[in-house]
Short mmCIF file of C-alpha atoms in Angstrom, two decimals:
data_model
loop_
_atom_site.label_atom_id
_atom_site.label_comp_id
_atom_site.label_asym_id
_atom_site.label_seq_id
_atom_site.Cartn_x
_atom_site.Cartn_y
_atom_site.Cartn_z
CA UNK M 382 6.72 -31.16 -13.04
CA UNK M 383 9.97 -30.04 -11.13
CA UNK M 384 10.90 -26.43 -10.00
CA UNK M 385 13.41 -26.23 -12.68
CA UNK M 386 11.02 -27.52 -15.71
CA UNK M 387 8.28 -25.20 -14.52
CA UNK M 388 11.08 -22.30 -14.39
CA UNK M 389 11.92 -23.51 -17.80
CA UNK M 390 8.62 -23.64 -19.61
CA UNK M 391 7.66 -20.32 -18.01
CA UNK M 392 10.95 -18.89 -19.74
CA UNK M 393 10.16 -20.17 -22.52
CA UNK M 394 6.41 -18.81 -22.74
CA UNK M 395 7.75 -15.47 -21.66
CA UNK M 396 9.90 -15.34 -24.50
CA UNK M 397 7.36 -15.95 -26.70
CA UNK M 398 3.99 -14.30 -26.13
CA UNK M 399 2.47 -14.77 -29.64
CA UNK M 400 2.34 -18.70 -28.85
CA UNK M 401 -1.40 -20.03 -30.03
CA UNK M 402 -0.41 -23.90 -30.72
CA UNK M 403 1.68 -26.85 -29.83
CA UNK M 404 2.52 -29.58 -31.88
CA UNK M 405 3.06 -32.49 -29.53
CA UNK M 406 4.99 -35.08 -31.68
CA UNK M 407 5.91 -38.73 -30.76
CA UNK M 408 7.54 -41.39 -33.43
CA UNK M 409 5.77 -44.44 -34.86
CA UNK M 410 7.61 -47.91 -35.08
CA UNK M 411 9.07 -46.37 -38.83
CA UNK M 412 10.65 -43.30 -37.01
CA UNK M 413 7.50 -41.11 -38.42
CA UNK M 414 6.27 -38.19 -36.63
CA UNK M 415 3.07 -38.58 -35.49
CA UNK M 416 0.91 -36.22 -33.09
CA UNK M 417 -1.92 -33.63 -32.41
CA UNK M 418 -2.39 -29.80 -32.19
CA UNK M 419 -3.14 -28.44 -28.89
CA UNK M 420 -3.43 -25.08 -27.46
CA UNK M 421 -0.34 -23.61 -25.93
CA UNK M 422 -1.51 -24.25 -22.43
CA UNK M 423 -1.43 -27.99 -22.69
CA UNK M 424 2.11 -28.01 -22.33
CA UNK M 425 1.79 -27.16 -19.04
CA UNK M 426 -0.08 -30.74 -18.92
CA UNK M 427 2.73 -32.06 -21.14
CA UNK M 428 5.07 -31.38 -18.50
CA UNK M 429 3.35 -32.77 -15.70
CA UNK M 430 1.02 -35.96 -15.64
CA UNK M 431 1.63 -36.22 -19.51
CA UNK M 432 -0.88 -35.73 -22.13
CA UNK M 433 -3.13 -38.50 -23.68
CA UNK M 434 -2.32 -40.43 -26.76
CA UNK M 435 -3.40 -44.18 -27.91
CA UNK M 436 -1.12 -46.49 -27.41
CA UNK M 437 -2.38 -48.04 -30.44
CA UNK M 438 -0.18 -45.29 -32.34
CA UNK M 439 2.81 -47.15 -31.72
CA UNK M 440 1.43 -50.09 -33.95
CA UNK M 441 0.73 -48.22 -37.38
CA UNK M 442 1.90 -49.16 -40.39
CA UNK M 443 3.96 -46.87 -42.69
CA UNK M 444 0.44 -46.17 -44.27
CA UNK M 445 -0.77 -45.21 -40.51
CA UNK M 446 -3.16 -47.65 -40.76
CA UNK M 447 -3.69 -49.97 -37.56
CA UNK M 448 -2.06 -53.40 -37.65
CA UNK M 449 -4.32 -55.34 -35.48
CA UNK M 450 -1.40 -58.41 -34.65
CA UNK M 451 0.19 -55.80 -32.45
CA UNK M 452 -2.51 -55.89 -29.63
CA UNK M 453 -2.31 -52.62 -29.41
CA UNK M 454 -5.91 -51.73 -30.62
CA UNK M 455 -8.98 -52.36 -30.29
CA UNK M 456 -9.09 -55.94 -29.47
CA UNK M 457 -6.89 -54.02 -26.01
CA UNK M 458 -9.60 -51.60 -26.16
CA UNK M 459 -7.16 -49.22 -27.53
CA UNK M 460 -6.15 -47.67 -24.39
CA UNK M 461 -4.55 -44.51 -23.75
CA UNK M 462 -0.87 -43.60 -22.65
CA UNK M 463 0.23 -40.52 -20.89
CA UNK M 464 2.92 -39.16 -23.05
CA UNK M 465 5.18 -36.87 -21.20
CA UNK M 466 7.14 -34.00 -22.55
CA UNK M 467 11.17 -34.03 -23.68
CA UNK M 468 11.75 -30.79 -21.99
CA UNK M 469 15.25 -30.12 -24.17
CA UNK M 470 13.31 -30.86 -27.77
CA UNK M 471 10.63 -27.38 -26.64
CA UNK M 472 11.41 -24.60 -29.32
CA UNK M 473 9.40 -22.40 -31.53
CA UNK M 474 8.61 -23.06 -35.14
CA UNK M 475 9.58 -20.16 -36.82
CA UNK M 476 7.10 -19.96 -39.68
CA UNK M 477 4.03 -18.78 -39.59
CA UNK M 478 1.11 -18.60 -42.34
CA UNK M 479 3.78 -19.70 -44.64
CA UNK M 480 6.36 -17.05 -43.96
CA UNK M 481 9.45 -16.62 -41.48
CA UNK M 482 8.73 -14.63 -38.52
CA UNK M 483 11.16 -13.72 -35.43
CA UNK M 484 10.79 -15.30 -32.36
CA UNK M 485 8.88 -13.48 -30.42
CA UNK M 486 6.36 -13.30 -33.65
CA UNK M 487 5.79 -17.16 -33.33
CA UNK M 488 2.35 -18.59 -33.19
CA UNK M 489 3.40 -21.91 -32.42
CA UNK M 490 5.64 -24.51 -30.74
CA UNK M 491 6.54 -27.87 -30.74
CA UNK M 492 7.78 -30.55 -28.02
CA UNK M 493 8.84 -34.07 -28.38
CA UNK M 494 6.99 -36.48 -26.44
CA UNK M 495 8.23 -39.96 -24.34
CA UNK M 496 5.08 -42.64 -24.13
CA UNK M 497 4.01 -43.99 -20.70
CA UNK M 498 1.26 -46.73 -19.45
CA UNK M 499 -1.66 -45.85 -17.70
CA UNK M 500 0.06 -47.16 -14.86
CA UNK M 501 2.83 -44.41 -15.17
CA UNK M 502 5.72 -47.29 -16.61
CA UNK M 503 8.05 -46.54 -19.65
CA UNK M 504 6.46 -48.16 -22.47
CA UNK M 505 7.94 -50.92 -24.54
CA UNK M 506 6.39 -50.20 -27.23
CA UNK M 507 7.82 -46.48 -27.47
CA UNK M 508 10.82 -46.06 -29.75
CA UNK M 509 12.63 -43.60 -27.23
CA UNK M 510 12.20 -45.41 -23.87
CA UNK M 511 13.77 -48.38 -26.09
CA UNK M 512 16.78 -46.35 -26.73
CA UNK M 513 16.55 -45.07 -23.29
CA UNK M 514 17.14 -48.45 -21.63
CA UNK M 515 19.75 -49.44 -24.00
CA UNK M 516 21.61 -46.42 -22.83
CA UNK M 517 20.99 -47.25 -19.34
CA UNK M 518 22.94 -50.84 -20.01
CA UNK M 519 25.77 -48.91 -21.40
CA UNK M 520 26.06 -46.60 -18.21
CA UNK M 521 25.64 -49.54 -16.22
CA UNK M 522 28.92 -50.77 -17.56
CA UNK M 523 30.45 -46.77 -17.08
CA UNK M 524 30.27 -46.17 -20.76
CA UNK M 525 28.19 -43.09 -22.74
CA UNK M 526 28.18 -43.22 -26.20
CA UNK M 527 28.84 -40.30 -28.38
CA UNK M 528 26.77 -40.40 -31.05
CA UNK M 529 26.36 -38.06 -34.63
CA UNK M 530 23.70 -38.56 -37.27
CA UNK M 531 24.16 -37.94 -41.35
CA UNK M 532 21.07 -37.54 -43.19
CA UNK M 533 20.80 -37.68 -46.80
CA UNK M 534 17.39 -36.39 -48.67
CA UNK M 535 15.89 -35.40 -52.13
CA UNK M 536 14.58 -31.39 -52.55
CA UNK M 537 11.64 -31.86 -54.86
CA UNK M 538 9.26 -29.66 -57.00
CA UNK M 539 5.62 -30.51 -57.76
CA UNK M 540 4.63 -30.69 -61.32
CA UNK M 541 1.50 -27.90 -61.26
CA UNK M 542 -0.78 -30.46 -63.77
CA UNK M 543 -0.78 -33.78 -61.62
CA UNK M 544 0.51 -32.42 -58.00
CA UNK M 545 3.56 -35.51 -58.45
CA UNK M 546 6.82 -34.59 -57.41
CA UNK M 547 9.93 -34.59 -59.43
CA UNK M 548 13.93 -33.96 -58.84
CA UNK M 549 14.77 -30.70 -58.40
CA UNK M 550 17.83 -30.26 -61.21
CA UNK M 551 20.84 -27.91 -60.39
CA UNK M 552 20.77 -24.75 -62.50
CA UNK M 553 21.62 -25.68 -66.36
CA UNK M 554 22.89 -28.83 -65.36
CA UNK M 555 21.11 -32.18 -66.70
CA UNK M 556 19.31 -34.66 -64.87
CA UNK M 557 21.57 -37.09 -65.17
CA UNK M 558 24.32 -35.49 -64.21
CA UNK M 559 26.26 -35.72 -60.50
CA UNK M 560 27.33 -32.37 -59.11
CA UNK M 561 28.88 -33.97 -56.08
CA UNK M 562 29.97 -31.42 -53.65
CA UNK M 563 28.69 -28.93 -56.02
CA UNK M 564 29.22 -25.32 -54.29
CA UNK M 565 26.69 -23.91 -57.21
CA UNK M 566 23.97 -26.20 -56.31
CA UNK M 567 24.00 -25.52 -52.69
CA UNK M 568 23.59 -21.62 -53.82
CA UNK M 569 20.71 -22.17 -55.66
CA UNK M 570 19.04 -23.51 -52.68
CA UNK M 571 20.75 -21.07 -50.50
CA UNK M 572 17.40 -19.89 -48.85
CA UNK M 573 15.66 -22.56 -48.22
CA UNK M 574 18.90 -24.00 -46.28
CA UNK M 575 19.07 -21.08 -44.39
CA UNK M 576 15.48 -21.36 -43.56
CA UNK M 577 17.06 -25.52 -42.34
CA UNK M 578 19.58 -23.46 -39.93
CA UNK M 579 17.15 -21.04 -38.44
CA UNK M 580 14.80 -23.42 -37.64
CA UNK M 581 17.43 -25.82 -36.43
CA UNK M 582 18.96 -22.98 -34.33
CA UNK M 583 15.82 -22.79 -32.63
CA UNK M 584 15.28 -26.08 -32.12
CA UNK M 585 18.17 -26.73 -30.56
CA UNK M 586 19.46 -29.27 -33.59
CA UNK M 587 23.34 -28.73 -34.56
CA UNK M 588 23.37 -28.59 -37.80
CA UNK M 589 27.63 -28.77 -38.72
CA UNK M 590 28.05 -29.34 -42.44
CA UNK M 591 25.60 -29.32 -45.95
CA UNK M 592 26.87 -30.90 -48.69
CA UNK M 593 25.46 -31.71 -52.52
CA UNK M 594 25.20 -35.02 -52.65
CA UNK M 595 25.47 -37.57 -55.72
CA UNK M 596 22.07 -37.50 -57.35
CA UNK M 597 20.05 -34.64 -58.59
CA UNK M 598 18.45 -32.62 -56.25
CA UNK M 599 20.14 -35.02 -53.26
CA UNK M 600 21.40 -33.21 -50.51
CA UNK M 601 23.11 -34.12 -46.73
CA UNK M 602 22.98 -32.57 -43.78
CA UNK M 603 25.22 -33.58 -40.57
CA UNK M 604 24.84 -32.86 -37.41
CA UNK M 605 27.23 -32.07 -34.85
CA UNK M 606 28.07 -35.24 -32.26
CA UNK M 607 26.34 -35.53 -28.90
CA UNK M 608 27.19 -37.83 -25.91
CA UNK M 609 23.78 -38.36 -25.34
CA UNK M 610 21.98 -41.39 -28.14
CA UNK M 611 18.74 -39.95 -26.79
CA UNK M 612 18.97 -36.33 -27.95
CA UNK M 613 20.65 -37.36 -31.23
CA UNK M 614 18.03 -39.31 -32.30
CA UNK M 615 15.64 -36.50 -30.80
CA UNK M 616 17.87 -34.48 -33.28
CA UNK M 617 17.22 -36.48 -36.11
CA UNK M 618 13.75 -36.81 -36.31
CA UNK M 619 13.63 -32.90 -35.78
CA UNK M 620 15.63 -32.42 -38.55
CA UNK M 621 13.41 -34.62 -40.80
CA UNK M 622 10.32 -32.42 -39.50
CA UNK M 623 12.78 -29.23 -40.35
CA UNK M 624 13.70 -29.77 -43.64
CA UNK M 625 9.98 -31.20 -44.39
CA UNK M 626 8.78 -27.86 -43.48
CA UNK M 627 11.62 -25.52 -44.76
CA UNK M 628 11.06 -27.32 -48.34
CA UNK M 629 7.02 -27.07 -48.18
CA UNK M 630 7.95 -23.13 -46.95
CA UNK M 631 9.75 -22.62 -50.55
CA UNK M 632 7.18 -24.79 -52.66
CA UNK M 633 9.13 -27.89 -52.67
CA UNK M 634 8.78 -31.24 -51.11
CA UNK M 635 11.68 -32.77 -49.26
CA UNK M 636 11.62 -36.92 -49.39
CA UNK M 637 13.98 -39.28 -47.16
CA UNK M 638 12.52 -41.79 -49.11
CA UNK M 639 15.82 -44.62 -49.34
CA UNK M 640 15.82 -44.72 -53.26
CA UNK M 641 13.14 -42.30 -54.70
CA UNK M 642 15.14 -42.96 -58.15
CA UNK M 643 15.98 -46.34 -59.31
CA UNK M 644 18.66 -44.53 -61.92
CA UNK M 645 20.33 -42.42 -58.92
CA UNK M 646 21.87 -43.22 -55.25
CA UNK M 647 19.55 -43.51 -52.65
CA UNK M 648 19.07 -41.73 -49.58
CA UNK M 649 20.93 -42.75 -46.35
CA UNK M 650 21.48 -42.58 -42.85
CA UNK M 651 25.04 -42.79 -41.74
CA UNK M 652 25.84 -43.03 -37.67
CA UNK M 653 29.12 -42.33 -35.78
CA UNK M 654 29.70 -43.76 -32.43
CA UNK M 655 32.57 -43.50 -29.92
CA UNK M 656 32.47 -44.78 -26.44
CA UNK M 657 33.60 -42.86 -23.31
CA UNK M 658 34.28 -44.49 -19.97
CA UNK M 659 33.41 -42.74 -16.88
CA UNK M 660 36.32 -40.37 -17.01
CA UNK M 661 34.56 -38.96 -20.17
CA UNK M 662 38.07 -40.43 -22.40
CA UNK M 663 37.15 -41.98 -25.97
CA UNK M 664 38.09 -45.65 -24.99
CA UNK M 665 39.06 -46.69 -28.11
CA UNK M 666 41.81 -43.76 -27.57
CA UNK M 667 43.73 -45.79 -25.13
CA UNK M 668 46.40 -47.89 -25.23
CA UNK M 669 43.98 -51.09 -25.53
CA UNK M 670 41.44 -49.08 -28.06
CA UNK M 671 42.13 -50.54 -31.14
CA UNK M 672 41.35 -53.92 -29.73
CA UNK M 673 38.34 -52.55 -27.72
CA UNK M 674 37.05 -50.78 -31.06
CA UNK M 675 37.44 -54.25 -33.17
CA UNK M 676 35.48 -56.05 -30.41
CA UNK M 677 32.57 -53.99 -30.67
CA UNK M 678 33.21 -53.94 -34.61
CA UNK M 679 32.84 -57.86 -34.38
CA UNK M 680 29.67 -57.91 -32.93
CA UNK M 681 28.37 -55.34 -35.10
CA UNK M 682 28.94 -57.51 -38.18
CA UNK M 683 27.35 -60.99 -36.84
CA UNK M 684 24.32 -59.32 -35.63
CA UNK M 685 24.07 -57.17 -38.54
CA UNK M 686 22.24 -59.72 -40.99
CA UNK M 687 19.18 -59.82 -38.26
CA UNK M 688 18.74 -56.70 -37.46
CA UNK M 689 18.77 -55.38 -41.03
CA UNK M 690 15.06 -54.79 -40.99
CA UNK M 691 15.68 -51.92 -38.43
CA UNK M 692 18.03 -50.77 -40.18
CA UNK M 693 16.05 -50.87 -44.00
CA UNK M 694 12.72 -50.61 -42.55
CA UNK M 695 10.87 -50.40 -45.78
CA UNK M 696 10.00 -52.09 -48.66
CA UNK M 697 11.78 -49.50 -50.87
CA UNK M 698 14.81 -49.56 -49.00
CA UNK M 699 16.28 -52.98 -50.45
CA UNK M 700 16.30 -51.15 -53.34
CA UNK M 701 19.05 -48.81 -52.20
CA UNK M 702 21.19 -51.80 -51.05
CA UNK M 703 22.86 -52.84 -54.98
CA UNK M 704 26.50 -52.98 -55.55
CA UNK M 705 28.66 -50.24 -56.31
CA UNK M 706 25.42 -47.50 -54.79
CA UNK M 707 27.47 -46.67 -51.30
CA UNK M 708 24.89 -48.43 -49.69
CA UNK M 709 25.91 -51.81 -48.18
CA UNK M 710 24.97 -55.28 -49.43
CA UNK M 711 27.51 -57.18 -47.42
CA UNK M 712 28.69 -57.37 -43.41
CA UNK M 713 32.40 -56.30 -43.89
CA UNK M 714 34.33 -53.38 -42.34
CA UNK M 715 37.77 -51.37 -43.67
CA UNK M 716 39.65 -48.46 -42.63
CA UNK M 717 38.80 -45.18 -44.36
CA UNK M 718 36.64 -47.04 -47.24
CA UNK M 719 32.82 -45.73 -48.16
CA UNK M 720 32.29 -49.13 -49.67
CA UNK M 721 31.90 -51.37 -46.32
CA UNK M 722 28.86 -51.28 -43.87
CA UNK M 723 30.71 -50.26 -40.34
CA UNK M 724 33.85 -47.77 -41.71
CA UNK M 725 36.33 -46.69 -39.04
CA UNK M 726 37.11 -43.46 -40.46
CA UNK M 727 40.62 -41.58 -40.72
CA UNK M 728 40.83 -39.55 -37.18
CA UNK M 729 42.91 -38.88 -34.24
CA UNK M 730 42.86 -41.33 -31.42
CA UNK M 731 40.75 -38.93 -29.54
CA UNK M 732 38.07 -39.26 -32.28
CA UNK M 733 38.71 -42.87 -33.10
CA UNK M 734 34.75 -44.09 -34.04
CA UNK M 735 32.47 -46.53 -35.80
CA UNK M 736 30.48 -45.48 -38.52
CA UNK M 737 27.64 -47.52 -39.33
CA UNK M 738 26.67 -47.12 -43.19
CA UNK M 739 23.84 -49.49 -43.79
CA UNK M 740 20.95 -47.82 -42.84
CA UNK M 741 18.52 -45.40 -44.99
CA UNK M 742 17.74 -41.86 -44.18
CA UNK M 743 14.03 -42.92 -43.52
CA UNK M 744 15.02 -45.24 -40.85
CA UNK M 745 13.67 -44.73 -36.91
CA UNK M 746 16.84 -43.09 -34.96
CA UNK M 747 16.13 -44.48 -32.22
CA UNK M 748 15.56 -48.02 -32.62
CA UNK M 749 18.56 -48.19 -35.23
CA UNK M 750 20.60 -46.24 -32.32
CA UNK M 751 19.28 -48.69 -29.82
CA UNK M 752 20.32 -51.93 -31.87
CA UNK M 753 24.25 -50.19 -32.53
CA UNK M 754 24.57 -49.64 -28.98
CA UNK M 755 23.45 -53.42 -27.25
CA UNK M 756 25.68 -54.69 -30.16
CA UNK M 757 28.51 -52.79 -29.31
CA UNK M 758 28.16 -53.46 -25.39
CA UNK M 759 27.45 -57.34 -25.69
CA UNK M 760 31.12 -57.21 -28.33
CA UNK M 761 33.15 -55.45 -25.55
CA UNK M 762 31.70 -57.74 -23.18
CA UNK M 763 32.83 -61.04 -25.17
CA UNK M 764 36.11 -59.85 -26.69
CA UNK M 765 35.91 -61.35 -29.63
CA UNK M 766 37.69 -60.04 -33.07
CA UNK M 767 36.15 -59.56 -36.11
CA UNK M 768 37.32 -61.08 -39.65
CA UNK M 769 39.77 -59.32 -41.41
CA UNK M 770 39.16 -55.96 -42.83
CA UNK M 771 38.42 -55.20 -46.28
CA UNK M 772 40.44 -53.35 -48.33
CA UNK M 773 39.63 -52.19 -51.99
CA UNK M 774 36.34 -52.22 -53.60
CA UNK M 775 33.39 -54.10 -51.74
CA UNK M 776 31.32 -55.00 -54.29
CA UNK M 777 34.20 -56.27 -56.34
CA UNK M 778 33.83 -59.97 -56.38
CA UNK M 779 37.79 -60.80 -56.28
CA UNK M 780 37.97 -58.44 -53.47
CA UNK M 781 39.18 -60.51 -50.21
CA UNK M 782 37.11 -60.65 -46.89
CA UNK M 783 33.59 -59.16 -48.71
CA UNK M 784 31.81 -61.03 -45.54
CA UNK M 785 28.58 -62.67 -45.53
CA UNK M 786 25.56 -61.35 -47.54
CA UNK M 787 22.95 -59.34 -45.76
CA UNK M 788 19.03 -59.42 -46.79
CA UNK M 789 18.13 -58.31 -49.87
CA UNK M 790 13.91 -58.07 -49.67
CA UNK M 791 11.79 -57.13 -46.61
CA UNK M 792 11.05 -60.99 -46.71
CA UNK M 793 14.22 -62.25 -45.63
CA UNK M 794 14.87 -59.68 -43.38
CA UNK M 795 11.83 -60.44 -41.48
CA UNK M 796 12.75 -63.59 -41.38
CA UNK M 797 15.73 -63.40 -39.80
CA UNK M 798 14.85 -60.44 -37.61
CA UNK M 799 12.00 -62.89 -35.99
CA UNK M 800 13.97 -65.47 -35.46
CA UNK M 801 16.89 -63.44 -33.80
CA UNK M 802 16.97 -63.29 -29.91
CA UNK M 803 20.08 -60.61 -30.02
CA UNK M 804 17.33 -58.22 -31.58
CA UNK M 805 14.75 -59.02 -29.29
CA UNK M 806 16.88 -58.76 -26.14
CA UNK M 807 18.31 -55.30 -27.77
CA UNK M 808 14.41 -53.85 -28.72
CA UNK M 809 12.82 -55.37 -26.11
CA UNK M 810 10.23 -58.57 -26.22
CA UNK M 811 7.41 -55.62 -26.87
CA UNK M 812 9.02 -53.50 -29.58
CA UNK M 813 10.54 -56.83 -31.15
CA UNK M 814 6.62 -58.27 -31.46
CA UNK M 815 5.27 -54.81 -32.45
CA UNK M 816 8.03 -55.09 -35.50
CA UNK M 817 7.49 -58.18 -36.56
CA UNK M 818 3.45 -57.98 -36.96
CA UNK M 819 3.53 -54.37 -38.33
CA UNK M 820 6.36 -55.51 -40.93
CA UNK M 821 4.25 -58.79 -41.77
CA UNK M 822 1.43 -56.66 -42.56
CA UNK M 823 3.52 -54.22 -45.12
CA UNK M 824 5.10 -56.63 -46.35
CA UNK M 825 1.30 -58.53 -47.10
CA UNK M 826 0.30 -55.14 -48.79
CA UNK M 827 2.84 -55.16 -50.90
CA UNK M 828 3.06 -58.61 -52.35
CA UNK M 829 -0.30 -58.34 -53.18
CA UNK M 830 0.11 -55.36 -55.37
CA UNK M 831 0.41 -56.24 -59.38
CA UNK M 832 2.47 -53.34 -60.52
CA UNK M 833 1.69 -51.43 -64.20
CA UNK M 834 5.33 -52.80 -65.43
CA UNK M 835 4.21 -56.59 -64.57
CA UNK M 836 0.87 -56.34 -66.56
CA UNK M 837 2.72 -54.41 -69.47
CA UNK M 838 5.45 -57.53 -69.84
CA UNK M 839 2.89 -60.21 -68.98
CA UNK M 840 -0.73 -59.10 -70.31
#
């Protein structure tokens, strides 16, 4: 531990004496928190030699069940990691017993934790030190990306006679009903989004805007832009763990789940990038940016079809992709239109940006951030432009320049995502294998599964 991390945690346990428990947290290949409880003291150990974790949790299934094709368990011998602390992700939770408490009233805290071997490497098989390398490539090259995450969910309420959740409907308004940008509906819920900003204010997350989204009960959140990938992926999967907890705080359940409602828009993940060259200018600001911005945009679109299964990492999440949902079913890109996969929103040169639209909200940050970054370095590197843009509707058939079709099951995403070596040079040979056999195994479960609407058309 250095001087000034030492002088940090010791600030940060002086603020807050009432501390009884960390939660040391560290992401799963599907971006899901995963960790232990601990006694406040171990963070001392968390920022130092780094505290022990099986590596076999980076080869779970979205079940958490061990997939044993990732050689990460026991036929390894299921060795442990040391799993050091992200000193900037330390805050207080600031609920306690189920109600909201001040911060020097907090019983406990939480870090975010970076895997290592047992020989002290970064490990390939961690989520974040795969983002962390494909940031060092960019700043090899004098480039830091900026980087802002939009995160749509569901607020849900639990039916008291079988514990299932359902959509939580705006006040007098019907189920069926849209309510987009509905000030009403984000009144209703005015507490329990307040409890969101509080504990993101504490956490260090930048919340900017809330906004009522299309379905019932379907919020976003987005957070404010950071030129550092690492922390805004750290941001997203603390907001995740945020709302999660503000919703369970006010009897609800919160679900990123990418289309919880076959009759209603899914849930997505939107991502804005810029690029700044070592003089900390937007480079596709300057007098060669356009052409810059379309290079990157090229490579965006021919990698996109094989790295689809990072960015719809479930089974559910083809559902989400169907024309005319927002969510995109084809490699194309316009300016200023919602209906293509990689937008390049209205802005001023200084904010000129990519926004990547295919991914869904339960999607890991960091491997989707890591796969838009090595795609957007490799396209500035070949200078290459990118078919024309789209204008007009996307999923209109006579619409010019729709672009190629990308996967529509988990099947033929894996398919192409094994075969691709852009993916596995972007992820890593490690994380690319520990993909491929944990996605194989889900995708095993699930075809195997006769559902209660086959045997009702079929018996």
């Amino acid at each position: 531990m250095s001087d000034a991390q030492n002088e940090q945690l010791q600030t940060f346990l002086d603020a807050h004496p009432a501390l009884e428990t960390v939660e040391l947290v560290l992401t799963d290949p599907n971006g899901i928190a995963r960790g232990k409880w601990a006694p406040v003291a171990t963070l001392k150990k968390a920022f130092g030699s780094g505290v022990n974790f099986p590596l076999s949790l980076h080869g779970l299934d979205i079940w958490g069940s061990e997939v044993s094709e990732t050689g990460l368990h026991i036929e390894s011998g299921d060795r442990d990691g040391f799993c050091v602390a992200v000193p900037e992700t330390l805050a207080a939770l600031p609920w306690s017993d189920g109600r909201l408490v001040e911060p020097h009233q907090a019983t406990t805290a939480q870090v975010m934790l970076e895997t290592l071997t047992p020989e002290g490497e970064g490990f390939g098989g961690c989520a974040r030190t795969v983002l962390r390398r494909a940031v060092e490539r960019l700043a090899a090259e004098g480039l830091t990306a900026v980087c802002a995450v939009e995160l749509e969910f569901h607020l849900l309420t639990t039916d008291a006679r079988t514990g299932a959740p359902f959509t939580v409907a705006e006040t007098d308004a019907a189920f069926d009903n849209t309510h987009m940008y509905d000030l009403e509906a984000l009144a209703e819920k005015a507490p329990v989004f307040a409890a969101i900003r509080r504990a993101a204010d504490w956490a260090g997350v930048p919340i900017d805007t809330v906004v009522k989204e299309a379905g019932p009960g379907q919020y976003e959140v987005n957070l404010t832009h950071r030129a550092d990938p690492l922390r805004a992926a750290d941001d997203a999967v603390q907001l995740r763990r945020i709302v999660t907890e503000a919703a369970r705080n006010y009897d609800m359940v919160a679900t990123f789940m990418a289309k919880p409602f076959p009759e209603h828009p899914g849930n997505g993940m939107h991502v804005h990038i810029s690029l700044l060259n070592d003089a900390g200018d937007n480079i596709f600001a300057a007098d060669d940016g356009l052409d810059r911005q379309r290079h990157a945009v090229a490579k965006l679109l021919e990698t996109m079809a094989e790295t689809t299964l990072i960015f719809v990492n479930t089974w559910n999440g083809f559902r989400r992709m169907a024309p005319g949902s927002y969510a995109p079913t084809r490699a194309n890109w316009g300016d200023n239109n919602r209906s293509v996969a990689l937008r390049l929103p209205a802005a001023q040169p200084v904010a000129r940006r990519i926004e990547h639209r295919v991914a869904g909200a339960d999607a890991n940050p960091y491997l989707l951030l890591a796969v838009l970054l090595e795609a957007m370095r490799q396209g500035l590197d070949e200078r290459r432009d990118p078919p024309p843009a789209l204008t007009g509707n996307a999923y209109d058939r006579a619409t010019p320049n729709r672009g190629p079709r990308l996967p529509s099951s988990m099947a033929e995403a894996l398919d192409v995502f094994e075969d691709s070596a852009f993916a596995k040079a972007a992820l890593g040979e490690e994380m690319h294998r520990i993909i491929c056999a944990v996605k194989a195994a889900e995708l095993a479960t699930f075809t195997a599964h006769v559902s209660d609407f086959e045997r009702t058309t079929f018996v």
